[in-house]
Amino acid sequence: ESVADLDKKYNPQPEDRVIPDFKAFKEKYPEHSLIFCPLWMPGFSGACQDFGMVNALCKMATDPEIIKAYVTKLGDFAVDVLQRGIKAGAAEYCDFYWMGDDFAGESALMLSPDMWREIFKPAIARQVKVARDAGFRVLFHSCGAVESVYEDFIEMGINAHCGVQTSAKNMDIENLAKKYGGRFVIYGGVDAQTTLIHGTTQEVEEAVKRNINAFRETGGYVVSNSH
């Protein structure tokens, strides 16, 4: 119920995260791109899990300092884990740093873009900067209608958005290709809620071709399922 409560009850320990032997992975898979993925450390969906979703959303509006304190602690934790990985050779042997957060529904963000920028963006930007400064490309996962903060993704230095859900509002593949093609990588797009579950083989093929064709002139697309 307060920042003091948070300090008493929430202190994640970076040393609890197992850091892999990156050199051994590269020797085992020399032809593969490797992704440093130190598990899931999201600010918004983490707060919804730890506070309870209704409580977290209410506090974002009425008592944001508690959520900001939570996000700062979690951000410090994530950066510590990332730096431990870098010290252990992650940037030397891996190509990508994978991170993410789920803060959108299928029609909009679950909070205003301005509130997201105030509470959650700084911690993401800090993590991206540490990763990029170490030489990583950054792969960011986020489900739903996140197009309203794509410019923020690009500004922070995120290289690719993974989990692109083209059935969500303003996320149709042609719109994304027109506005963002060649600026950062769209990774996903073949819908896993409808097309890949209920579609025929021909419908799946058509969806794949539609996605590829949308980016034919601009590049910056990886065809994949949306989730």
Coordinates of C-alpha atoms in Angstrom, one line a residue, residues 13 31 52 211:
Q13 CA 17.7 -11.0 -6.4
E31 CA 25.5 -21.6 -37.5
G52 CA -3.4 -7.8 -8.9
N211 CA 2.8 -10.3 -45.2

